[in-house]
Each structure stands twice: as C-alpha cells, then as structure tokens.
Amino acid sequence: MKIARVLVAALAFVLAAGCAKEKQEAGSAGPVGSDAPAHGDAIVEGSIGDVSGFLTAVTSDSASHTAAGYVFSGLVRYDKNLKLEGELAESWEVSPDGKRITFRLRKGVTWHDGKPFTSEDVLFTYRRMIDPNTPTAYAEDFKQVKRAETPDPRTFVVEYGKPFAPALASWGMHVLPKHLLAEYPDISRSPLNKKPVGTGPFRFVEWKTGEKTVFEANPDYFEGRPYLSRVITRVIPDPATMFLELKSGGIDMMGVTPLQYTRQTETEEFRKLFHKYRYLSFGYTYLGFRLSHPLFSDQRVRQAIAHAIHKKEIIDGVLFGLGQEATGPYKPGTWVHNPDVKRYPYDPQRAKALLGEAGWKDADGDGVLEKEGRKFSFTVLTNAGNESRAKTAAIIQQNLDGVGVKMEIRTLEWAAFINEFVDKRKFDAVILGWSIPQDPDQYDIWSSKKTGPKELNFVGFQNAEVDRLLEEGRRTFDLEKRKKAYSRIQEILAEEQPYVFLYYPDALPVVHKRIHGIEPAPAGISYNFIKWYVPKDQQRYTTFQQ
Amino acid sequence: MLRYIARRLVLTVPLLIGISLISFLVIHAAPGGPVEMATDLNPKVTAEARERLRAYYGLDQPIHVQYVRWLGRMATLDFGQSFSRDGKQVSEKIGERIPVTLAINVLSMLLIFLVAIPIGVYSAVRKDSWFDRISTVVVFTGFAVPTFWLALLLMILFGVKLRWLPISGLVSLEYDSLGLAGKIWDRTSHLLLPVFVSAFGGLAGFSRYMRSNMLEVIRQDYIATARAKGLPERKVVFRHAMRNALLPFITILGLSVPGLLGGSVIFESIFAIPGLGQLFYQSVMSRDYPLIMGALVIGAFLTLIGNLLADVGYALADPRIRTE
C-alpha cells in the first residue's frame, strides 16, 4: 500500500494487475467477420517514468512493476473479481491449522529460454528474498516463513509459525529463474535485472534507457499466446505531451486526467478513434487528524468536521464528478467493503451543533469558534505538486469557514513533508492518499502498535477492539471470518473518524479503438491483456509481425 | 604559455575538491535519502529492511567517512555505482545520455550563431532602422516566451493539426525497418522542433551581444580609416569591423562548454528526450548521491576547463593580451 502520489501512478498500479485465466485456446477460430480475433499488431503505451529494473524484488516504482508484470509470473494472482487464483500454481491447499500452504505447480511451464520451470525456482526465489545480500524492501512477508521445501518438482510447501492470511497473496511475488541467477549473490546486479527472462505472456526484446521498453508475445505462454505481437511502452515524462502523442497516434493507451476526460476528449474526432473507460481506482484521498492534538482528540469535533465538508462539491470541483464519496479505507464493490457504515452527509447545522456540544462557541462574534480562550484554527499540510489535493484543501477551507473553523493550508515538498512533518508528528492535519491493496490487511495503518517513528499509523489511532480485529483478520484464511472482522473495523473507523475519508477517484484509461477484447471488471481492464487483439484489417504496426 | 596552462590546471584540483565538498554536504542535508524516497509510506517495508538498505548503500557510515570514501574513488576516476536499481555505473549512466544532449546543444548553438550573428551585425550597421527594431522585438519575445508553452503550441500545430512532424522522442517506433534516407529524415524530423525551440530562446543574448560589440567597433578610428581609404562598405563591415567584434565570442564559447552537456529538464521532459537534464533531475528526486555528485563534478570540471580555454583562446587571438 504505497501512497498514491499522482493519479497516474495509481492507474499504472491498476494496469499492472496481471492477466486473467481464460479457457479459450489462443489461435482457435473466433467468430468470422472483420472483427474476428487475430494475432499481430502492437500496442503502444505511454508512461511518465522509465523502468529502473525488471526484478520487482528490488524495485519500488510503478513503471518497473508494470513492465516486469509482462515478463514474470507469480504462484498466485488476483482475478478480474479480485479473488486469488492460481497462476504458476495450479492449486493450493491450506492445512487445517492454517500454518502450512502446499502449492501444486502447473505442468509443462518453461522459462523464455526454454528451460523447464520447477519448484526449485520457487524455493530459490524465497531464499533470495530473505538473503541479506538482496537489497529488497519486501523481505518481511517471507521472513514469517519457518520452513520451505520442495518434495518434488511440482510441489512447493511453506510452513509458518502462526497462520498469516496476507502470506497467500505474498506468493504473487515474481518467481525468478534459478538457473540464470544462482551465480549472482546480489540479484540487482545480475544481467537479468536489465534483460529479464521469465515465464510470463511476453518476452523481453529491448530496453532503451529513458526512451522505451519493448516486449513480444511469448508463443509458449502457458495460457496461450497473446494476440498482440508486441507491447511497447514509451517514456513520455510530460503529461501534456503524452496527451498530444495520443491524439496524433503516437501512443495507443494512457490514463487521462478528469479535465481531459470531460473537456478535451469530447470531440467527434476523438470519439471516432478512442474508447474511454471509467471505473473506481484502487485508492482514496483523506483528511487525517493528529489525534493527540487538543483540537482533534474529541470524537464529536471530528464528526462535526466530517459533516461540514461537502464531499460532493469536492468531487465535482476537483474530479469533474469522476469519483465517489469515500466512507472508509476499502474500495466499494470488493468483497471486504462494508457499505452499511455511518455516513456524514453535508450538514453545517449538525456540524455546528456537534461543535457546540464539544464546548466550541463563537463568544466574541468574529466568526471563529473558541473554547477556554482558544480559537479553533489549525493548519492542514499536503504535498506540493499535487493539484487535486491542493484544490481539495481549498474547498475544505471554505466549508469549514462556514461553521466557524479556521483552516490554513500549507503545501510542502514531498520529502520534507514526510520526513520532517509526518514522521516527526509535527502536524495538525494532513491531506494525503492511500492506494488500496487487494489484501484487506491494514494492520500497519490502524494498529496501535504501529505508531512509532516512521510507522504508518501517524495519526495515532488507538482502539482496542480494532487491534483485536486486525489480529483476527490476518490469522485466518476463512474469507467469511475475515469479512466479519473487517466489516466491524470499517464501522468503528466510520464512527470515530480518525480520517475524514474524502473520495475514491476514478481511473480513466483511454485506449485506441482498433484494440478489441477489453472488458472492464472490478480489477480494471488489464486483467485479460493477453486476450486483447486487433482485427486483421485494422492492424497498424505490421512490421512487427512474427 | 604552457607554464600558464599547467599552473591553471594544477589550481583546478583544490577548486574541484572544494566544490565537491560543498556539493556533498548540501545534497546530504536535503530531507530524505535514497532509501526513504523509495520506501516512505510503504507498509511492506519494515524498519529493519530500511536499515539493511541504508547499510547496503553505505549510508550507515558517518558523513565524513562517506565523503572520504567517495573522494578516494574519485582519485582513480571511479564515479562509483549509481543507487538506482539497474545497478549501472555512474559513468555508464551519464555516458549513454551524452550523445543526444551534446548533439542537440551543438546543433542549437550552431543555429543560434547562424541567425544571431547576422542579426546582430545588421542591427548595428543599420542601428534604429525598422529591421533593428523588429528583430529586437522578435529575439526578446523568444527570450521571454516560456519554453514549454512554445513547445506545446508548435507540437499542436505541426504534430496534431498539420501532422508534418513527430511530437516527441528521438526516432519513430518503425525506425529499424526504414531505409537509409528514411532513417535520416526520421532523425531530422524528430530534431527540428527541439532544436528550434532551444535555439529560439538563445537568440536574444547572442544577437544583442553581437550588436553592441559591433557598435563599439564601428566607432573606432580604424574603421573610419578603412572607409577613408575608399574600401567598399561590405569589406569595412565584414573584414574590418566584424572580425574584431567577434573576439569577445571566444569568451562566450568558453563559457558555453559546460552548457553543452547541461540539459534543461523542462525542455527534455516536454520532448521526451532522454538527456542529461532528465537524468540529473531524477537523480536529485531519488537522492541518487553518486550520480548527483558525478554530474556536479563533471559540470564543475567543464566550467573550469571552459574558462581556461577562453582565457587561452583569447590570448592567442588577441596580441594585446599577454599571459606572462
């Protein structure tokens, strides 16, 4: 759950969400006609950042993770409905005590260099993840493993000290080829980090630093050869340039801004060439309070602020209506989301009443509330360069002014903001965003044990019941039990309002019309990427035919 | 002369060390380090993992130890390994970006000279004429217009509306399948807008400089003498006046040497050109200390060398200046 610094990064995350399993054989005759699926052509994507390496164990940027997703596969992945399914694992079994997971691996999978994939590769990947020579930031999930073994080439068994539900998803980690990496003690310095060899749907062709990455269809992919012959990702750091490239045919796909979506793509010409998609992204923006601050320690005050903020106005003004009011830290439409929590409709009168109950009155008539000689005024911090957060802050400022609360806005450079203010707890309130991970475990954000330096419960939320439920949720694999625990957590968070959950922005990808087979689902659009195709007579990049 | 050059070269060493020390302290003083920039607010990263990464980069050492280590490597001309995850050497990362930045800067400098010198000369000779006034307005417009705005307007006109030129990048995706003529046109067409935009902003400085030098020279007695001898005006202007007015350009050329390898991040980002400007900007944003130091040292070195070249060139060209 990395912070979503820009909408584009969040989108890239969604786009990275793997490809789904479908039974249809690649190359089998589809419906006859000009729109019949056909092999060939290329899709050109725009990315604001360049790849920094292809081994996701050692990279942390979304461009690298997206690119690596074409080449590598994990044991498991999320399907189009965000349920875990097997990828390199055909099936898995969790022992009754929840401590042991046995993965049965797919038969006949080969690496892009033709060598067979076996359970030895999985064991090797696990060992490298916990190896101190590997400069990875993601060792934690794997350190929980007590024992890992390979009874035979198609079976991989891991044992944990105690049941740990997020562990299952952690095996979505890209499996690395042992035969190519064994001789490199530090995998980040191996040639594979620059020229990857994986088991995924596309094979690596080239990486031109700062310019582009190119992949070609893997004819031996275990779910069938992808229709598109090539995937080309062009690095275009400036979003305005990227949009012009899209309009001039230089790229086929990008995530657009709400402004572009509503105002700059409504022309006849644009509609003739592109399909626009719109679905909730995996993220939300919030106003977080430092709960030990004297102004915000009273729950009624936080609820009053929630009532005073006009979320719809924010969504209309900042996102041009392309988003949804947030009620909690999970995405609507996913299995864990609880829609029946306390809501805070825009109601300034109710807000004033709540503030009055908490002892805040405007005694001197200057329009600002006070209590015991102290005025209700505070400063909200957010990061510079994020326009939607700055606009959100301005609207909230005006909303709060209406109920007698004075809010100053201060924008700060990212590193200074996090390291000097958030980490050191030197803030009254912040406007930030979280991306929403597929596994619902949010221990790090809400547990009272995670309030230490650099830990992520920086608002200082403490609730014994939530602590217990968080623990319960991560110690069982039973989805029903997990759902119950997280539902209750959402109720408590909605009641206590440690954050005012503001909005879930929409992801707004635009794709060229010649590309067919896109079916939006809760997971976004890229889950069935290998089934995207261009009908024969509409193919554009014919020089890449294989 | 040789002794002078040698002395100046020796003097650059302590200067470089001083520059590097200040740079080193300043970049380490900026909030957040390479580990923090990559892992901040990521719940999957534990404090222990962070510490391990800091140790991996050698950031767990006191800052003076880090500096001495870096200086030791520099003494053998080893810029070290970049902190970025491709595991490349700093010299490799800078090296792969030099050709494109150098090419664009050299081309745009040539264009500036080709246009600015005639404008400057003509404006001086016909001072206060219509040409002088209009060219003044045009070159200062170029100076004042924000690069990114002009670039976007030209992209919309030539790339989206007219479809004559590509919008960004260095070559087309089909480059490899083109014939030789096609390849040459492909590269040229990608360079037209960037070179024009970067040259347009530089016209003002050079043409004004040329103009004032010319005005200075034209007032000199030997120009009057040349005219009195009955030389044609063309000869007076180009042979006698312009050659002398060009002398100070040696200084400008020397000062431009570091600029040849310096890219503008705004300009490169907007045209999606993988040049040094973007590389340097990204290295600062990710706190890639070895790469930042490498770029700064190269910049400082080129500046010092450029100054030296200018002084030497000037001494050679102008007999009035003596280095002894």
XYZ file of N, CA and C in Angstrom, chain B residues 35-119:
255
model
N 16.912 5.732 0.425
C 16.064 4.665 0.964
C 14.674 5.217 1.281
N 14.645 6.386 1.916
C 13.364 6.985 2.271
C 12.550 7.306 1.018
N 13.218 7.851 -0.014
C 12.474 8.230 -1.205
C 11.805 7.019 -1.840
N 12.438 5.858 -1.727
C 11.883 4.673 -2.375
C 10.891 3.937 -1.489
N 10.980 4.111 -0.177
C 10.165 3.253 0.689
C 9.212 4.010 1.601
N 9.239 5.343 1.608
C 8.364 6.093 2.509
C 6.907 5.709 2.330
N 6.195 5.570 3.449
C 4.772 5.260 3.466
C 4.433 3.940 2.784
N 5.370 3.041 2.721
C 5.075 1.718 2.179
C 5.016 0.714 3.323
N 3.806 0.197 3.624
C 3.659 -0.674 4.801
C 4.410 -1.995 4.689
N 4.789 -2.384 3.493
C 5.501 -3.656 3.342
C 6.955 -3.536 3.788
N 7.396 -2.309 4.060
C 8.806 -2.103 4.380
C 8.977 -1.888 5.880
N 9.739 -2.765 6.511
C 9.944 -2.637 7.948
C 11.163 -1.767 8.230
N 11.272 -1.327 9.487
C 12.413 -0.514 9.892
C 13.720 -1.274 9.649
N 13.656 -2.579 9.897
C 14.844 -3.411 9.718
C 15.282 -3.442 8.250
N 14.285 -3.577 7.362
C 14.594 -3.592 5.928
C 15.225 -2.269 5.517
N 14.723 -1.178 6.098
C 15.261 0.138 5.782
C 16.728 0.240 6.206
N 16.999 -0.236 7.419
C 18.364 -0.195 7.920
C 19.292 -0.988 7.023
N 18.797 -2.166 6.585
C 19.620 -3.020 5.735
C 19.949 -2.317 4.431
N 18.953 -1.636 3.876
C 19.192 -0.924 2.617
C 20.180 0.227 2.822
N 20.039 0.905 3.965
C 20.972 2.010 4.233
C 22.406 1.481 4.308
N 22.554 0.328 4.955
C 23.888 -0.272 5.064
C 24.393 -0.699 3.682
N 23.471 -1.210 2.863
C 23.826 -1.658 1.510
C 24.432 -0.507 0.717
N 23.885 0.696 0.886
C 24.400 1.861 0.171
C 25.579 2.515 0.893
N 25.909 2.014 2.075
C 26.994 2.634 2.840
C 26.550 3.904 3.549
N 25.245 4.094 3.701
C 24.749 5.326 4.307
C 24.721 5.240 5.827
N 25.077 4.059 6.361
C 25.107 3.923 7.810
C 26.395 4.507 8.389
N 27.334 4.841 7.515
C 28.611 5.409 7.972
C 28.453 6.904 8.252
N 29.314 7.459 9.134
C 29.274 8.917 9.332
C 29.578 9.639 8.021
N 29.075 10.857 7.908
C 29.140 11.536 6.609
C 30.575 11.792 6.152
N 31.505 12.087 7.122
C 32.881 12.356 6.666
C 33.526 11.084 6.107
N 33.162 9.931 6.679
C 33.681 8.664 6.138
C 33.160 8.463 4.715
N 31.852 8.757 4.545
C 31.272 8.610 3.206
C 31.983 9.515 2.212
N 32.288 10.752 2.633
C 32.922 11.684 1.719
C 34.333 11.227 1.353
N 35.076 10.797 2.356
C 36.458 10.369 2.090
C 36.467 9.152 1.167
N 35.518 8.235 1.391
C 35.417 7.069 0.510
C 35.149 7.505 -0.930
N 34.217 8.451 -1.053
C 33.864 8.924 -2.387
C 35.066 9.596 -3.042
N 35.773 10.431 -2.238
C 36.932 11.144 -2.767
C 38.015 10.149 -3.196
N 38.171 9.103 -2.400
C 39.165 8.078 -2.731
C 38.871 7.436 -4.077
N 37.591 7.138 -4.295
C 37.211 6.541 -5.585
C 37.428 7.539 -6.706
N 37.081 8.822 -6.451
C 37.232 9.842 -7.484
C 38.692 9.989 -7.907
N 39.602 9.797 -6.942
C 41.028 9.940 -7.242
C 41.441 8.964 -8.335
N 40.737 7.838 -8.435
C 41.039 6.879 -9.509
C 40.040 7.035 -10.647
N 39.355 8.196 -10.685
C 38.368 8.496 -11.726
C 37.218 7.501 -11.748
N 36.919 6.914 -10.568
C 35.802 5.988 -10.479
C 34.625 6.745 -9.851
N 33.572 6.970 -10.636
C 32.431 7.712 -10.125
C 31.551 6.856 -9.216
N 31.827 5.559 -9.183
C 31.055 4.669 -8.317
C 29.809 4.151 -8.992
N 29.045 3.390 -8.197
C 27.843 2.783 -8.736
C 26.624 3.602 -8.353
N 25.744 3.783 -9.317
C 24.523 4.538 -9.049
C 23.660 3.791 -8.040
N 22.864 4.538 -7.264
C 21.943 3.914 -6.323
C 20.694 3.376 -7.013
N 20.508 3.727 -8.285
C 19.291 3.281 -8.952
C 19.351 1.774 -9.159
N 18.192 1.143 -9.370
C 18.119 -0.305 -9.293
C 18.592 -1.056 -10.539
N 19.019 -0.311 -11.579
C 19.546 -1.032 -12.725
C 20.991 -1.455 -12.481
N 21.570 -1.034 -11.351
C 22.914 -1.479 -10.983
C 24.009 -0.967 -11.905
N 23.722 0.117 -12.642
C 24.734 0.616 -13.583
C 25.743 1.515 -12.869
N 26.911 1.649 -13.509
C 27.905 2.588 -13.017
C 27.459 4.007 -13.369
N 27.863 4.964 -12.529
C 27.520 6.361 -12.798
C 28.051 6.782 -14.172
N 29.297 6.379 -14.474
C 29.898 6.791 -15.750
C 29.090 6.236 -16.926
N 28.554 5.019 -16.757
C 27.758 4.432 -17.836
C 26.441 5.199 -18.007
N 25.836 5.524 -16.871
C 24.544 6.221 -16.950
C 24.696 7.592 -17.596
N 25.768 8.296 -17.227
C 25.997 9.610 -17.829
C 26.416 9.444 -19.285
N 27.286 8.469 -19.528
C 27.808 8.244 -20.876
C 26.720 7.964 -21.896
N 25.713 7.160 -21.514
C 24.699 6.805 -22.505
C 23.783 7.979 -22.838
N 23.841 9.048 -22.022
C 22.976 10.196 -22.299
C 23.723 11.332 -22.985
N 25.069 11.255 -22.998
C 25.845 12.365 -23.556
C 25.562 12.604 -25.044
N 25.545 11.558 -25.898
C 25.406 11.833 -27.335
C 24.188 12.679 -27.680
N 23.038 12.342 -27.115
C 21.828 13.060 -27.514
C 21.849 14.506 -27.009
N 22.267 14.692 -25.753
C 22.322 16.052 -25.222
C 23.335 16.897 -25.991
N 24.502 16.308 -26.237
C 25.551 17.032 -26.955
C 25.076 17.398 -28.358
N 24.465 16.449 -29.044
C 24.022 16.690 -30.415
C 23.037 17.850 -30.458
N 22.049 17.817 -29.578
C 21.036 18.872 -29.603
C 21.645 20.218 -29.240
N 22.514 20.233 -28.242
C 23.112 21.501 -27.844
C 24.030 22.073 -28.921
N 24.805 21.205 -29.576
C 25.701 21.692 -30.627
C 24.874 22.238 -31.793
N 23.845 21.472 -32.184
C 23.008 21.925 -33.292
C 22.332 23.250 -32.967
N 21.827 23.366 -31.752
C 21.102 24.599 -31.457
C 22.075 25.762 -31.316
N 23.295 25.484 -30.846
C 24.302 26.548 -30.771
C 24.676 27.016 -32.173
N 24.842 26.069 -33.097
C 25.159 26.443 -34.482
C 24.046 27.309 -35.054
N 22.812 26.881 -34.799
C 21.681 27.634 -35.305
C 21.669 29.047 -34.720
N 21.967 29.130 -33.440
C 21.997 30.441 -32.795
C 23.040 31.339 -33.474
N 24.245 30.795 -33.693
C 25.294 31.588 -34.328
C 24.879 32.018 -35.723
N 24.339 31.049 -36.470
C 23.977 31.328 -37.860
C 22.944 32.440 -37.958
N 22.063 32.507 -36.983
C 21.000 33.503 -37.052
C 21.381 34.770 -36.281
N 21.972 34.586 -35.103
C 22.195 35.737 -34.223
C 23.286 36.661 -34.745
N 24.341 36.097 -35.327
C 25.433 36.966 -35.785
C 24.976 37.899 -36.900
N 24.351 37.381 -37.954
C 23.856 38.322 -38.977
C 22.873 39.341 -38.419
N 21.968 38.879 -37.529
C 21.015 39.839 -36.955
C 21.764 40.926 -36.199
